[in-house]
XYZ file of C-alpha atoms in Angstrom:
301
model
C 114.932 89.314 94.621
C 114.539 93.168 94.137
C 112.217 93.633 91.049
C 115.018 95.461 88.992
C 118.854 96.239 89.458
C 118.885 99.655 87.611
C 116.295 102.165 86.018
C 114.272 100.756 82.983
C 115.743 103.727 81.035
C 119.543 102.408 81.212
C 118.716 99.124 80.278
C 116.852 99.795 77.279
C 120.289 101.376 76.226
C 121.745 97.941 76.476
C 119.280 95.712 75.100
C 115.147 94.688 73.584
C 113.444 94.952 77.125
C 110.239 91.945 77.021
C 106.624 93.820 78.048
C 103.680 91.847 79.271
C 100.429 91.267 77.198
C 96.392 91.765 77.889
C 95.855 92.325 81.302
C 92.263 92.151 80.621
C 92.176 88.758 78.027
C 94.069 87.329 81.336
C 91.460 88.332 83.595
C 88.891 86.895 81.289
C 90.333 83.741 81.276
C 91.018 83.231 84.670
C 87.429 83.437 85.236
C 87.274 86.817 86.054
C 83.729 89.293 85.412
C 84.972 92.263 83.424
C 81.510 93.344 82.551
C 80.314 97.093 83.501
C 81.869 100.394 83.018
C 84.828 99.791 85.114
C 85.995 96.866 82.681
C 89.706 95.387 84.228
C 89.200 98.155 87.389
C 86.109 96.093 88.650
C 88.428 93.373 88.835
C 91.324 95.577 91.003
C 88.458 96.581 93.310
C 86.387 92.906 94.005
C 89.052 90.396 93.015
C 92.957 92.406 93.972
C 94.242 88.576 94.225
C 93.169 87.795 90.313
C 95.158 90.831 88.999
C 98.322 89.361 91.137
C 97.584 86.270 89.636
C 97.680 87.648 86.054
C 100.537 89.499 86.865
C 102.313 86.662 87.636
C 101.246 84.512 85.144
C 103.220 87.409 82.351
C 106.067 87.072 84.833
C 106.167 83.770 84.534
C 106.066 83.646 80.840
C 109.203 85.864 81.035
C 107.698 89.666 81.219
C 110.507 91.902 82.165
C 107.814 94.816 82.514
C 104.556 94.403 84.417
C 101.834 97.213 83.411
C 99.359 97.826 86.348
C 95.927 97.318 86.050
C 95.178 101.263 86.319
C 94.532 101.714 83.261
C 90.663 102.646 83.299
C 90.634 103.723 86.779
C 90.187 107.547 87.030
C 88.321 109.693 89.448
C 85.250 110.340 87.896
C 84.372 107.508 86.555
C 84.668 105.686 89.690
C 82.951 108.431 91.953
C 79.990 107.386 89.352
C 80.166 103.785 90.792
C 80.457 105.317 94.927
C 83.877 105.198 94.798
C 85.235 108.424 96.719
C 88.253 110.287 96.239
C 90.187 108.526 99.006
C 88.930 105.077 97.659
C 89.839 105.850 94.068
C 93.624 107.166 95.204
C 93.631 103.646 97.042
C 92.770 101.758 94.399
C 95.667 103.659 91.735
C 98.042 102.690 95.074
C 96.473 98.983 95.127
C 97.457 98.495 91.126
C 100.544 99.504 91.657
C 101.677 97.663 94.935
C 100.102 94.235 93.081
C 102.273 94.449 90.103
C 104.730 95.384 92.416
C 104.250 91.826 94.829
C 104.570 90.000 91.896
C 107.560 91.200 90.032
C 109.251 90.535 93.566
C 108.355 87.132 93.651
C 109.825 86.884 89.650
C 112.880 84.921 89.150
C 114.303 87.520 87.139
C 114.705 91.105 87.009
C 111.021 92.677 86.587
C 109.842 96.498 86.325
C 106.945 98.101 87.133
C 105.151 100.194 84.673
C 102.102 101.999 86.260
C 99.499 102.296 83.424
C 98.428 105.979 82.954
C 95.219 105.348 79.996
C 93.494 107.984 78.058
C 90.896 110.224 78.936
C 88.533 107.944 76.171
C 89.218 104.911 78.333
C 87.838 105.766 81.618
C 84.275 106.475 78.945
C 84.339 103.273 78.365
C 82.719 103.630 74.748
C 86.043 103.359 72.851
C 86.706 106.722 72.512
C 90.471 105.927 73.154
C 90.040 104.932 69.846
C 88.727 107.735 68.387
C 89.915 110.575 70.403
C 88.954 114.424 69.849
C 86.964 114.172 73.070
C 86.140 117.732 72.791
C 88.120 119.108 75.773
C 90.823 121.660 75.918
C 94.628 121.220 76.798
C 94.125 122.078 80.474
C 91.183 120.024 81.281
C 93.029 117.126 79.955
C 96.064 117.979 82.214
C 93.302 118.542 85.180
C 92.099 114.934 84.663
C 95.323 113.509 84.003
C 96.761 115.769 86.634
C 95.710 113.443 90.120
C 96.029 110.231 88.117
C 99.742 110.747 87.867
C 100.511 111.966 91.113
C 98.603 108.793 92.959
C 100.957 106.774 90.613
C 104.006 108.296 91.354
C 103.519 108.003 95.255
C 103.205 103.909 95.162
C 106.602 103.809 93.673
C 105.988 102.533 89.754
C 109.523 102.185 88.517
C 108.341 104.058 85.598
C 104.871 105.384 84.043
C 103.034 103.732 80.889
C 101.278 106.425 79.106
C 99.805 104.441 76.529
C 96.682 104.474 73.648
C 96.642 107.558 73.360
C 94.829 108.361 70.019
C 95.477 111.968 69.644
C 98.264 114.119 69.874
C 96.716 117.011 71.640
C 96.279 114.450 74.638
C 99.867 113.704 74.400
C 100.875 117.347 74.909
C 98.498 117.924 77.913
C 100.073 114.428 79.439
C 103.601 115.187 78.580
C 103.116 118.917 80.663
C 102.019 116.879 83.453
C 105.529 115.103 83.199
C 107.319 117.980 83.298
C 105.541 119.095 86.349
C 106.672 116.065 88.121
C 109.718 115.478 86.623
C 108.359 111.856 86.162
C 110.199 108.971 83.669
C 107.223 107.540 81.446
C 107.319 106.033 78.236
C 104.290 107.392 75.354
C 102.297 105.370 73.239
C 99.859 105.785 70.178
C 97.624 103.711 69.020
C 97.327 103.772 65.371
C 94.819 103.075 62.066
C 96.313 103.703 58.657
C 99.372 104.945 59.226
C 97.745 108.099 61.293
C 96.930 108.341 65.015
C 93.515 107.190 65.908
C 92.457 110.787 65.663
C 94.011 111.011 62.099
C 97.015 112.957 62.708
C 100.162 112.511 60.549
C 102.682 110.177 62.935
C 105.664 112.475 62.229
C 104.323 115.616 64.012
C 102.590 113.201 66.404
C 105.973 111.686 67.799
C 107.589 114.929 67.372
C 106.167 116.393 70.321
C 107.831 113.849 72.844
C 110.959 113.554 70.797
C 113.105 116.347 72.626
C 110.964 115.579 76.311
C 113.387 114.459 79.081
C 110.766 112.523 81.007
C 110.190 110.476 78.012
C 112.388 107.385 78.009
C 110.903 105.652 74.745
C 108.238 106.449 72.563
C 105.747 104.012 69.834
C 102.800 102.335 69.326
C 100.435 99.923 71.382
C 96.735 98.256 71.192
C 97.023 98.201 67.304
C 97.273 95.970 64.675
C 101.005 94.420 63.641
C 100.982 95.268 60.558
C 100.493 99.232 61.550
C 103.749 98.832 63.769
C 106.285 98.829 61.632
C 105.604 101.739 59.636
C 105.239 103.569 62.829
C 108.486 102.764 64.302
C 109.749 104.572 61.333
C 107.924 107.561 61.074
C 108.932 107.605 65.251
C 112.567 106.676 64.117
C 112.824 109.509 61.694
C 112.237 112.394 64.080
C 114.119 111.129 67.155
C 117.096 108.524 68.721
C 115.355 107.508 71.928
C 114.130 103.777 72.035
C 111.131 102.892 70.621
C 108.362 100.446 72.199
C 105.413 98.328 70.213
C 102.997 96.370 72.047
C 100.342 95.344 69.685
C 96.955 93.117 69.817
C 96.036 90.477 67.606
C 94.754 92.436 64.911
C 91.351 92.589 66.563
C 88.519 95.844 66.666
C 87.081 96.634 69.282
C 83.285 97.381 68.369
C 82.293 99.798 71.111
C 78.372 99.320 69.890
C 78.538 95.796 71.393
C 81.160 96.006 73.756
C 83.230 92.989 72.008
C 86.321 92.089 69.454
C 85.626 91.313 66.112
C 88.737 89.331 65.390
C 91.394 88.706 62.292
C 90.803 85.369 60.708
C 94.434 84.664 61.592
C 96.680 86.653 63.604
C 98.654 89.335 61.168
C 102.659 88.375 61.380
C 104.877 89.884 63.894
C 108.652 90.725 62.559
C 109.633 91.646 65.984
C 113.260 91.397 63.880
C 112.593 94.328 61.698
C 110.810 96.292 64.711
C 114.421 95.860 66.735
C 116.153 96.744 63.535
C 114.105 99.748 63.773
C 114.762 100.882 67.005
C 112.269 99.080 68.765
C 113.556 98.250 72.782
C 110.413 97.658 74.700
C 108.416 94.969 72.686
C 105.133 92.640 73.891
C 101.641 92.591 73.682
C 98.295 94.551 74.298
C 94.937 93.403 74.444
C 94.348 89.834 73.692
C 97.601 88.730 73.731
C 98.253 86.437 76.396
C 101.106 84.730 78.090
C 101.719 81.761 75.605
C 102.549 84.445 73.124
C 104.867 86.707 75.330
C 106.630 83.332 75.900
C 107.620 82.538 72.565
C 108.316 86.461 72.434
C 110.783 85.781 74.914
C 112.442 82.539 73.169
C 113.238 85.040 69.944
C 116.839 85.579 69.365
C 117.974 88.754 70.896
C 115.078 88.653 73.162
C-alpha cells in the first residue's frame, strides 16, 4: 500500500499520530554490534537488512512514523572511518530508502521521518546531551547544511530534527529549513525543566513557534516525568502540535559508553500529554516495540 495517504502535517490536525521507539535498543537485540564511534550507523553500513528488520518490527507493533537510522551519520565523522563524501551521501540515501521499504510493506498507513541528530551525536561522547559545543551559528548550519539536503533528495515524507540540547543549534537548523523550504518537526531533549544546555524552555520553543517549516515541536530522549512540564512551557508560546518521545528514564554515562537505568520505568500519562497538545507520541532510546504496542492499544491512540 503507499506508505501514507496525505502529508504527516494534515493528519496531526486530525488526530495523536503513533512514533516508533529505540532504533538502537532494537538493533541490540536483534543481535546487532553497535560498538565503535559510528554506534546505530555501523549497523546501516555492514548490516542495511537489520535496520529493515527493526523498522519493521515498530511497524508491526503499530508505528505510524518510522525515524531513519541517520541519526549519527554525518560527514566527518564517517570520512574518519574511510567513508568518502559520495559513500556518506549514500549511506543518508540508504537510511532513508530502508525505512521507506518497510513502511510500504506496513498494513497501515506509515510515514517516513528522516532523522536529522545533533552536531553532539555524530561525537559520540554525549555531547547531545550537554550541548554548547563551542561553534558558531554558521558552522552549525555548514555541518547541518549537506546532512539535510542528502535527506531531502531520498524522499523522507518529513524531517526529524530531534535531541537537540541547545537552542542556539535549533536556530542554525531551523535557517537551514528555511533555505529548503523543508517540513520537519524539532525536538529538545530536556533535564530539569531546562534544555540540556540549561536554557529556559519558553524562549527555547519560542524560536520555532512562528517557523513555517516546523509542523510540531517537543521533547524526545528524556525522562517521562520531564515531558509533561515541557509540553506546557511549548503549549504556552505556540498552537502547532506538540510531539514527546521519551526513554525509559535511563542516563546515558558517556565515561563508559552505557545506561544507568531507573529502578522502574517513571509513568507515562500519554492522557495528560494529548490533553496538552501532544500529536506525535512514542518512544526514544530503549523503548522497544512491546511498549509502542500497548502505546498503540491506548484510547485515542
Amino acid at each position: 500500500m503507499p506508505r501514507a495517504s496525505g502529508p504527516l502535517a494534515e493528519a496531526l490536525g486530525r488526530r495523536t499520530v503513533l512514533l516508533d521507539g529505540g532504533l538502537s535498543n532494537q538493533l541490540a537485540a536483534q543481535g546487532c554490534d553497535l560498538s565503535g564511534g559510528l554506534w546505530s550507523g555501523r549497523v546501516l553500513v555492514e548490516r542495511p537488512d537489520q535496520v529493515e528488520a527493526a523498522h519493521t518490527a515498530y511497524a508491526r507493533a503499530g508505528a505510524e512514523v518510522l525515524i531513519t537510522a541517520s541519526y549519527q551519520v554525518g560527514y566527518e565523522a564517517f570520512a574518519a572511518h574511510g567513508h568518502d563524501r559520495a559513500a556518506t551521501t549514500a549511506l543518508l540515501h540508504r537510511s532513508v530508502a530502508l525505512a521507506a521499504r518497510a513502511a510500504e510493506a506496513a498494513d497501515h498507513e506509515v510515514w517516513v521521518a528522516a532523522s536529522v541528530g545533533p552536531y553532539g551525536a555524530v561525537l559520540a561522547d554525549g555531547s547531545e546531551y550537554r550541548g554548547r559545543y563551542g561553534l558558531s551559528g554558521r558552522e552549525l548550519a555548514a555541518f547541518h547544511r549537506p546532512r539535510i539536503e542528502a535527506l531531502l533528495d531520498a524522499g523522507p515524507d518529513v524531517l526529524a530534527v530531534e535531541t537537540l540540547p541547545d537552542p542556539d543549534e535549533a536556530e542554525a537548523v531551523l535557517a537551514v529549513l528555511a533555505e529548503t523550504g523543508a517540513r520537519a518537526w524539532l525536538s529538545y531533549t530536556v533535564a530539569n525543566g531546562r534544555t540540556r544546555s540549561g536554557h529556559p524552555l519558553s524562549e527555547a520553543f519560542a524560536l520555532a513557534a512562528q517557523a513555517p517549516q516546523v509542523i510540531a515541536l517537543g521533547v524526545n530522549c528524556c525522562d517521562p516525568a520531564e515531558v509533561l512540564p515541557a509540553l506546557e512551557a511549548a503549549a504556552a508560546v505556540t498552537t502547532k502540535p506538540l510531539l514527546a518521545y521519551p526513554n525509559d528514564g535511563s542516563v546515558w554515562e558517556a565515561a563508559t559508553g552505557t545506561w544507568r537505568a531507573p529502578e522502574a520505568m517513571p509513568p507515562w500519562p500519554t492522557a495528560a500529554w494529548r490533553r496538552t497538545g501532544a500529536r506525535l507520541v512514542g518512544g526514544c532510546c530503549r523503548i522497544g516495540p512491546a511498549r509502542i504496542a500497548d502505546l498503540a492499544r491506548e484510547p485515542d491512540m
